[in-house]
Amino acid sequence: GNSVTQMEGPVTLSEEAFLTINCTYTATGYPSLFWYVQYPGEGLQLLLKATKADDKGSNKGFEATYRKETTSFHLEKGSVQVSDSAVYFCALTPSGGYNKLIFGAGTRLAVHP
Amino acid sequence: GAGVSQSPRYKVAKRGQDVALRCDPISGHVSLFWYQQALGQGPEFLTYFQNEAQLDKSGLPSDRFFAERPEGSVSTLKIQRTQQEDSAVYLCASFPLKRERTGELFFGEGSRLTVL
């Protein structure tokens, strides 16, 4: 079946530190991959996406590269800010079909000044 | 507002009560999803509508869960005879196109259900 595994949190960093949140997936065929973010008190929103192997998604200084050989889509940011504190979810949509997202368990990030 | 609206935002129910959760999607959005998010977990798919047609209900955990979207806009998720394990945040999301697999769903803030 299709599934997503993320590193457990919470991840606690100081401002301007480098961030990596690991994500691996299991899926048949060629899924599309996504990172969603949930800021405190807000709904889930799309952060970035990649739809085929070796694609790099990027937004707001965050990046993730679709690695089919390692079935991974790790999220990175070179210098985090306090405002990046949120819960981050890795997700996929399976090949074919419609926009049915399958989520990982989420990783909480806390950035301190 | 222009976003997905859910009500109530918070609901406390006694075990055995029926509850109804409402979702107002973004106007004109064809596709609508319901997800269940338990504490500390990621959202789990419940059901999917395309206009008024419920095309996938494979994620509904039991026959106590029922969803409808009779006019292809507002949707209601109903849970009968609630149990403690039903305590979760119920998320609604909508999307404008039928089959474009872009992954960008527009989520509401959720309805938090607590069953005592």
PDB file of C-alpha atoms in Angstrom:
ATOM      1  CA  GLY A   1       0.000   0.000   0.000  1.00  0.00           C
ATOM      2  CA  ASN A   2       0.893   3.681  -0.051  1.00  0.00           C
ATOM      3  CA  SER A   3       2.394   5.258   3.045  1.00  0.00           C
ATOM      4  CA  VAL A   4       4.621   8.096   4.266  1.00  0.00           C
ATOM      5  CA  THR A   5       7.084   7.987   7.149  1.00  0.00           C
ATOM      6  CA  GLN A   6       8.506  11.150   8.742  1.00  0.00           C
ATOM      7  CA  MET A   7      11.076  11.706  11.435  1.00  0.00           C
ATOM      8  CA  GLU A   8       9.533  12.137  14.831  1.00  0.00           C
ATOM      9  CA  GLY A   9       9.538  15.479  16.526  1.00  0.00           C
ATOM     10  CA  PRO A  10       9.643  17.795  18.125  1.00  0.00           C
ATOM     11  CA  VAL A  11      12.604  19.365  16.399  1.00  0.00           C
ATOM     12  CA  THR A  12      13.963  22.294  18.387  1.00  0.00           C
ATOM     13  CA  LEU A  13      16.385  24.718  16.735  1.00  0.00           C
ATOM     14  CA  SER A  14      17.866  28.120  17.324  1.00  0.00           C
ATOM     15  CA  GLU A  15      17.155  30.888  14.856  1.00  0.00           C
ATOM     16  CA  GLU A  16      19.378  30.738  11.737  1.00  0.00           C
ATOM     17  CA  ALA A  17      20.127  27.026  12.208  1.00  0.00           C
ATOM     18  CA  PHE A  18      19.952  24.539   9.341  1.00  0.00           C
ATOM     19  CA  LEU A  19      16.822  22.388   9.161  1.00  0.00           C
ATOM     20  CA  THR A  20      16.329  18.900   7.809  1.00  0.00           C
ATOM     21  CA  ILE A  21      13.117  16.910   8.269  1.00  0.00           C
ATOM     22  CA  ASN A  22      13.352  13.420   6.830  1.00  0.00           C
ATOM     23  CA  CYS A  23      10.541  11.851   4.820  1.00  0.00           C
ATOM     24  CA  THR A  24      10.425   8.501   3.050  1.00  0.00           C
ATOM     25  CA  TYR A  25       7.544   6.946   1.191  1.00  0.00           C
ATOM     26  CA  THR A  26       6.189   3.653  -0.053  1.00  0.00           C
ATOM     27  CA  ALA A  27       4.110   3.731  -3.214  1.00  0.00           C
ATOM     28  CA  THR A  28       3.578   1.903  -6.466  1.00  0.00           C
ATOM     29  CA  GLY A  29       4.268   3.699  -9.696  1.00  0.00           C
ATOM     30  CA  TYR A  30       5.085   7.384  -9.712  1.00  0.00           C
ATOM     31  CA  PRO A  31       3.440   9.334  -6.901  1.00  0.00           C
ATOM     32  CA  SER A  32       3.536  13.093  -6.562  1.00  0.00           C
ATOM     33  CA  LEU A  33       5.118  14.331  -3.323  1.00  0.00           C
ATOM     34  CA  PHE A  34       4.246  17.286  -1.125  1.00  0.00           C
ATOM     35  CA  TRP A  35       5.077  19.145   2.041  1.00  0.00           C
ATOM     36  CA  TYR A  36       2.206  20.781   3.877  1.00  0.00           C
ATOM     37  CA  VAL A  37       2.571  23.115   6.860  1.00  0.00           C
ATOM     38  CA  GLN A  38       0.212  23.880   9.722  1.00  0.00           C
ATOM     39  CA  TYR A  39       0.956  27.086  11.590  1.00  0.00           C
ATOM     40  CA  PRO A  40      -0.558  27.521  15.064  1.00  0.00           C
ATOM     41  CA  GLY A  41      -4.272  28.276  14.825  1.00  0.00           C
ATOM     42  CA  GLU A  42      -4.373  27.908  11.042  1.00  0.00           C
ATOM     43  CA  GLY A  43      -5.413  25.272   8.528  1.00  0.00           C
ATOM     44  CA  LEU A  44      -3.063  23.050   6.554  1.00  0.00           C
ATOM     45  CA  GLN A  45      -1.498  24.742   3.571  1.00  0.00           C
ATOM     46  CA  LEU A  46       0.688  23.533   0.743  1.00  0.00           C
ATOM     47  CA  LEU A  47       4.351  24.481   1.184  1.00  0.00           C
ATOM     48  CA  LEU A  48       5.937  22.830  -1.856  1.00  0.00           C
ATOM     49  CA  LYS A  49       5.591  19.917  -4.221  1.00  0.00           C
ATOM     50  CA  ALA A  50       7.419  17.745  -6.769  1.00  0.00           C
ATOM     51  CA  THR A  51       5.665  15.621  -9.357  1.00  0.00           C
ATOM     52  CA  LYS A  52       8.441  13.489 -10.845  1.00  0.00           C
ATOM     53  CA  ALA A  53      11.810  12.033  -9.973  1.00  0.00           C
ATOM     54  CA  ASP A  54      14.669  14.530  -9.473  1.00  0.00           C
ATOM     55  CA  ASP A  55      12.268  17.476  -9.358  1.00  0.00           C
ATOM     56  CA  LYS A  56      13.043  20.026  -6.654  1.00  0.00           C
ATOM     57  CA  GLY A  57      10.183  21.846  -5.001  1.00  0.00           C
ATOM     58  CA  SER A  58      10.915  25.149  -3.283  1.00  0.00           C
ATOM     59  CA  ASN A  59       9.044  27.903  -1.478  1.00  0.00           C
ATOM     60  CA  LYS A  60       9.789  30.434   1.294  1.00  0.00           C
ATOM     61  CA  GLY A  61      13.396  29.242   1.493  1.00  0.00           C
ATOM     62  CA  PHE A  62      12.395  25.598   1.946  1.00  0.00           C
ATOM     63  CA  GLU A  63      13.484  22.933  -0.544  1.00  0.00           C
ATOM     64  CA  ALA A  64      12.872  19.228  -1.107  1.00  0.00           C
ATOM     65  CA  THR A  65      14.100  16.943  -3.894  1.00  0.00           C
ATOM     66  CA  TYR A  66      12.147  13.915  -5.147  1.00  0.00           C
ATOM     67  CA  ARG A  67      14.603  10.992  -4.896  1.00  0.00           C
ATOM     68  CA  LYS A  68      13.112   7.881  -6.421  1.00  0.00           C
ATOM     69  CA  GLU A  69      16.178   5.742  -5.824  1.00  0.00           C
ATOM     70  CA  THR A  70      15.937   6.292  -2.068  1.00  0.00           C
ATOM     71  CA  THR A  71      12.146   6.895  -2.013  1.00  0.00           C
ATOM     72  CA  SER A  72      12.749  10.108  -0.081  1.00  0.00           C
ATOM     73  CA  PHE A  73      11.608  13.732  -0.059  1.00  0.00           C
ATOM     74  CA  HIS A  74      13.520  15.404   2.762  1.00  0.00           C
ATOM     75  CA  LEU A  75      12.650  19.000   3.668  1.00  0.00           C
ATOM     76  CA  GLU A  76      15.520  21.454   4.144  1.00  0.00           C
ATOM     77  CA  LYS A  77      16.010  25.115   4.957  1.00  0.00           C
ATOM     78  CA  GLY A  78      19.329  26.828   5.312  1.00  0.00           C
ATOM     79  CA  SER A  79      18.399  29.334   8.009  1.00  0.00           C
ATOM     80  CA  VAL A  80      15.209  28.961  10.020  1.00  0.00           C
ATOM     81  CA  GLN A  81      13.285  31.790  11.625  1.00  0.00           C
ATOM     82  CA  VAL A  82      11.015  31.873  14.657  1.00  0.00           C
ATOM     83  CA  SER A  83       8.097  32.307  12.255  1.00  0.00           C
ATOM     84  CA  ASP A  84       8.840  28.857  10.779  1.00  0.00           C
ATOM     85  CA  SER A  85       7.624  27.221  13.990  1.00  0.00           C
ATOM     86  CA  ALA A  86       4.814  24.919  12.880  1.00  0.00           C
ATOM     87  CA  VAL A  87       3.936  21.295  12.182  1.00  0.00           C
ATOM     88  CA  TYR A  88       5.207  19.966   8.850  1.00  0.00           C
ATOM     89  CA  PHE A  89       3.520  17.087   7.017  1.00  0.00           C
ATOM     90  CA  CYS A  90       4.981  15.062   4.174  1.00  0.00           C
ATOM     91  CA  ALA A  91       2.344  13.651   1.816  1.00  0.00           C
ATOM     92  CA  LEU A  92       1.851  11.874  -1.494  1.00  0.00           C
ATOM     93  CA  THR A  93      -0.835  11.347  -4.089  1.00  0.00           C
ATOM     94  CA  PRO A  94      -0.659   7.908  -5.692  1.00  0.00           C
ATOM     95  CA  SER A  95      -0.283   7.385  -9.425  1.00  0.00           C
ATOM     96  CA  GLY A  96      -3.493   7.770 -11.352  1.00  0.00           C
ATOM     97  CA  GLY A  97      -6.813   8.582  -9.738  1.00  0.00           C
ATOM     98  CA  TYR A  98      -7.588  11.884  -8.122  1.00  0.00           C
ATOM     99  CA  ASN A  99      -6.153  14.268  -5.538  1.00  0.00           C
ATOM    100  CA  LYS A 100      -6.269  11.853  -2.591  1.00  0.00           C
ATOM    101  CA  LEU A 101      -3.462  12.906  -0.257  1.00  0.00           C
ATOM    102  CA  ILE A 102      -1.808  10.379   2.037  1.00  0.00           C
ATOM    103  CA  PHE A 103      -0.043  12.080   4.941  1.00  0.00           C
ATOM    104  CA  GLY A 104       2.781  11.258   7.287  1.00  0.00           C
ATOM    105  CA  ALA A 105       2.362  11.741  11.034  1.00  0.00           C
ATOM    106  CA  GLY A 106       3.814  15.250  11.036  1.00  0.00           C
ATOM    107  CA  THR A 107       6.921  16.795  12.594  1.00  0.00           C
ATOM    108  CA  ARG A 108       6.643  19.704  14.994  1.00  0.00           C
ATOM    109  CA  LEU A 109       9.330  22.361  14.610  1.00  0.00           C
ATOM    110  CA  ALA A 110      10.048  24.882  17.339  1.00  0.00           C
ATOM    111  CA  VAL A 111      12.508  27.689  16.572  1.00  0.00           C
ATOM    112  CA  HIS A 112      13.851  29.780  19.437  1.00  0.00           C
ATOM    113  CA  PRO A 113      15.431  33.246  19.203  1.00  0.00           C
TER     114      PRO A 113
ATOM    115  CA  GLY B   1     -14.311  34.906   3.628  1.00  0.00           C
ATOM    116  CA  ALA B   2     -13.011  33.075   0.590  1.00  0.00           C
ATOM    117  CA  GLY B   3     -11.627  30.004   2.357  1.00  0.00           C
ATOM    118  CA  VAL B   4     -13.084  26.667   3.429  1.00  0.00           C
ATOM    119  CA  SER B   5     -15.334  27.187   6.424  1.00  0.00           C
ATOM    120  CA  GLN B   6     -16.125  24.505   8.986  1.00  0.00           C
ATOM    121  CA  SER B   7     -18.569  24.508  11.873  1.00  0.00           C
ATOM    122  CA  PRO B   8     -18.702  24.032  14.726  1.00  0.00           C
ATOM    123  CA  ARG B   9     -15.038  24.652  15.487  1.00  0.00           C
ATOM    124  CA  TYR B  10     -15.375  22.763  18.763  1.00  0.00           C
ATOM    125  CA  LYS B  11     -17.882  20.106  19.752  1.00  0.00           C
ATOM    126  CA  VAL B  12     -18.126  18.161  22.984  1.00  0.00           C
ATOM    127  CA  ALA B  13     -20.423  15.148  22.895  1.00  0.00           C
ATOM    128  CA  LYS B  14     -21.353  12.509  25.394  1.00  0.00           C
ATOM    129  CA  ARG B  15     -20.694   8.948  24.344  1.00  0.00           C
ATOM    130  CA  GLY B  16     -23.643   7.682  22.340  1.00  0.00           C
ATOM    131  CA  GLN B  17     -24.750  11.062  21.020  1.00  0.00           C
ATOM    132  CA  ASP B  18     -25.030  11.857  17.327  1.00  0.00           C
ATOM    133  CA  VAL B  19     -23.028  14.776  15.893  1.00  0.00           C
ATOM    134  CA  ALA B  20     -23.088  16.647  12.603  1.00  0.00           C
ATOM    135  CA  LEU B  21     -20.135  18.612  11.255  1.00  0.00           C
ATOM    136  CA  ARG B  22     -20.555  21.086   8.438  1.00  0.00           C
ATOM    137  CA  CYS B  23     -18.198  22.132   5.656  1.00  0.00           C
ATOM    138  CA  ASP B  24     -18.640  25.095   3.326  1.00  0.00           C
ATOM    139  CA  PRO B  25     -16.068  24.665   0.543  1.00  0.00           C
ATOM    140  CA  ILE B  26     -14.688  27.427  -1.591  1.00  0.00           C
ATOM    141  CA  SER B  27     -17.368  28.476  -4.079  1.00  0.00           C
ATOM    142  CA  GLY B  28     -17.191  26.533  -7.313  1.00  0.00           C
ATOM    143  CA  HIS B  29     -14.862  23.831  -6.019  1.00  0.00           C
ATOM    144  CA  VAL B  30     -15.897  20.528  -7.549  1.00  0.00           C
ATOM    145  CA  SER B  31     -13.974  18.177  -5.277  1.00  0.00           C
ATOM    146  CA  LEU B  32     -14.418  17.877  -1.522  1.00  0.00           C
ATOM    147  CA  PHE B  33     -12.576  15.691   0.962  1.00  0.00           C
ATOM    148  CA  TRP B  34     -13.039  14.804   4.616  1.00  0.00           C
ATOM    149  CA  TYR B  35     -10.071  13.797   6.760  1.00  0.00           C
ATOM    150  CA  GLN B  36      -9.777  12.700  10.388  1.00  0.00           C
ATOM    151  CA  GLN B  37      -6.766  13.856  12.387  1.00  0.00           C
ATOM    152  CA  ALA B  38      -6.161  12.201  15.748  1.00  0.00           C
ATOM    153  CA  LEU B  39      -3.976  13.978  18.293  1.00  0.00           C
ATOM    154  CA  GLY B  40      -0.343  13.907  17.249  1.00  0.00           C
ATOM    155  CA  GLN B  41      -1.081  12.147  13.976  1.00  0.00           C
ATOM    156  CA  GLY B  42      -1.373  13.116  10.340  1.00  0.00           C
ATOM    157  CA  PRO B  43      -4.733  13.495   8.620  1.00  0.00           C
ATOM    158  CA  GLU B  44      -6.359  10.216   7.554  1.00  0.00           C
ATOM    159  CA  PHE B  45      -8.613  10.152   4.498  1.00  0.00           C
ATOM    160  CA  LEU B  46     -12.290   9.505   5.154  1.00  0.00           C
ATOM    161  CA  THR B  47     -14.255  10.231   1.991  1.00  0.00           C
ATOM    162  CA  TYR B  48     -14.286  12.121  -1.324  1.00  0.00           C
ATOM    163  CA  PHE B  49     -17.021  13.882  -3.286  1.00  0.00           C
ATOM    164  CA  GLN B  50     -17.041  15.106  -6.835  1.00  0.00           C
ATOM    165  CA  ASN B  51     -19.961  17.524  -6.935  1.00  0.00           C
ATOM    166  CA  GLU B  52     -22.802  15.625  -5.208  1.00  0.00           C
ATOM    167  CA  ALA B  53     -21.428  12.162  -5.985  1.00  0.00           C
ATOM    168  CA  GLN B  54     -19.569  10.340  -3.226  1.00  0.00           C
ATOM    169  CA  LEU B  55     -16.920   8.559  -5.276  1.00  0.00           C
ATOM    170  CA  ASP B  56     -14.782   7.138  -2.498  1.00  0.00           C
ATOM    171  CA  LYS B  57     -15.817   6.312   1.049  1.00  0.00           C
ATOM    172  CA  SER B  58     -13.154   3.735   1.698  1.00  0.00           C
ATOM    173  CA  GLY B  59     -11.751   5.620   4.687  1.00  0.00           C
ATOM    174  CA  LEU B  60     -14.924   5.802   6.750  1.00  0.00           C
ATOM    175  CA  PRO B  61     -14.056   3.747   9.845  1.00  0.00           C
ATOM    176  CA  SER B  62     -17.488   2.272  10.470  1.00  0.00           C
ATOM    177  CA  ASP B  63     -21.118   2.447   9.411  1.00  0.00           C
ATOM    178  CA  ARG B  64     -21.614   5.026  12.165  1.00  0.00           C
ATOM    179  CA  PHE B  65     -19.953   7.556   9.878  1.00  0.00           C
ATOM    180  CA  PHE B  66     -21.982   9.066   7.064  1.00  0.00           C
ATOM    181  CA  ALA B  67     -21.256  11.988   4.741  1.00  0.00           C
ATOM    182  CA  GLU B  68     -23.388  13.800   2.220  1.00  0.00           C
ATOM    183  CA  ARG B  69     -23.188  16.684  -0.215  1.00  0.00           C
ATOM    184  CA  PRO B  70     -26.687  16.797  -1.685  1.00  0.00           C
ATOM    185  CA  GLU B  71     -26.371  19.917  -3.846  1.00  0.00           C
ATOM    186  CA  GLY B  72     -22.712  19.663  -4.670  1.00  0.00           C
ATOM    187  CA  SER B  73     -21.629  22.497  -2.383  1.00  0.00           C
ATOM    188  CA  VAL B  74     -22.042  22.267   1.406  1.00  0.00           C
ATOM    189  CA  SER B  75     -21.173  18.910   2.943  1.00  0.00           C
ATOM    190  CA  THR B  76     -22.098  17.349   6.273  1.00  0.00           C
ATOM    191  CA  LEU B  77     -20.241  14.598   8.100  1.00  0.00           C
ATOM    192  CA  LYS B  78     -22.476  12.780  10.545  1.00  0.00           C
ATOM    193  CA  ILE B  79     -21.271  10.472  13.279  1.00  0.00           C
ATOM    194  CA  GLN B  80     -23.885   8.363  15.013  1.00  0.00           C
ATOM    195  CA  ARG B  81     -23.590   6.912  18.517  1.00  0.00           C
ATOM    196  CA  THR B  82     -20.222   8.587  19.098  1.00  0.00           C
ATOM    197  CA  GLN B  83     -17.442   6.668  20.837  1.00  0.00           C
ATOM    198  CA  GLN B  84     -14.374   7.971  22.622  1.00  0.00           C
ATOM    199  CA  GLU B  85     -12.150   6.822  19.776  1.00  0.00           C
ATOM    200  CA  ASP B  86     -14.012   9.254  17.499  1.00  0.00           C
ATOM    201  CA  SER B  87     -12.344  12.163  19.339  1.00  0.00           C
ATOM    202  CA  ALA B  88     -10.269  13.952  16.705  1.00  0.00           C
ATOM    203  CA  VAL B  89     -10.110  16.996  14.488  1.00  0.00           C
ATOM    204  CA  TYR B  90     -12.200  16.561  11.358  1.00  0.00           C
ATOM    205  CA  LEU B  91     -10.786  18.427   8.390  1.00  0.00           C
ATOM    206  CA  CYS B  92     -12.569  19.404   5.226  1.00  0.00           C
ATOM    207  CA  ALA B  93     -10.699  20.303   2.053  1.00  0.00           C
ATOM    208  CA  SER B  94     -11.815  21.370  -1.389  1.00  0.00           C
ATOM    209  CA  PHE B  95     -10.290  21.582  -4.816  1.00  0.00           C
ATOM    210  CA  PRO B  96     -11.477  23.212  -8.044  1.00  0.00           C
ATOM    211  CA  LEU B  97     -10.731  20.575 -10.693  1.00  0.00           C
ATOM    212  CA  LYS B  98     -11.930  17.049 -11.176  1.00  0.00           C
ATOM    213  CA  ARG B  99      -8.809  15.052 -11.845  1.00  0.00           C
ATOM    214  CA  GLU B 100      -5.792  17.364 -11.922  1.00  0.00           C
ATOM    215  CA  ARG B 101      -3.405  15.650  -9.535  1.00  0.00           C
ATOM    216  CA  THR B 102      -1.711  18.801  -8.262  1.00  0.00           C
ATOM    217  CA  GLY B 103      -2.045  17.940  -4.586  1.00  0.00           C
ATOM    218  CA  GLU B 104      -3.041  21.460  -3.588  1.00  0.00           C
ATOM    219  CA  LEU B 105      -6.074  20.954  -1.460  1.00  0.00           C
ATOM    220  CA  PHE B 106      -7.520  23.966   0.374  1.00  0.00           C
ATOM    221  CA  PHE B 107      -8.158  23.010   3.969  1.00  0.00           C
ATOM    222  CA  GLY B 108     -10.481  24.432   6.564  1.00  0.00           C
ATOM    223  CA  GLU B 109      -9.370  24.923  10.154  1.00  0.00           C
ATOM    224  CA  GLY B 110     -11.200  21.809  11.248  1.00  0.00           C
ATOM    225  CA  SER B 111     -13.848  20.797  13.741  1.00  0.00           C
ATOM    226  CA  ARG B 112     -12.443  19.445  16.983  1.00  0.00           C
ATOM    227  CA  LEU B 113     -14.675  16.710  18.401  1.00  0.00           C
ATOM    228  CA  THR B 114     -14.245  15.536  21.973  1.00  0.00           C
ATOM    229  CA  VAL B 115     -16.317  12.567  23.093  1.00  0.00           C
ATOM    230  CA  LEU B 116     -16.627  12.150  26.857  1.00  0.00           C
TER     231      LEU B 116
END
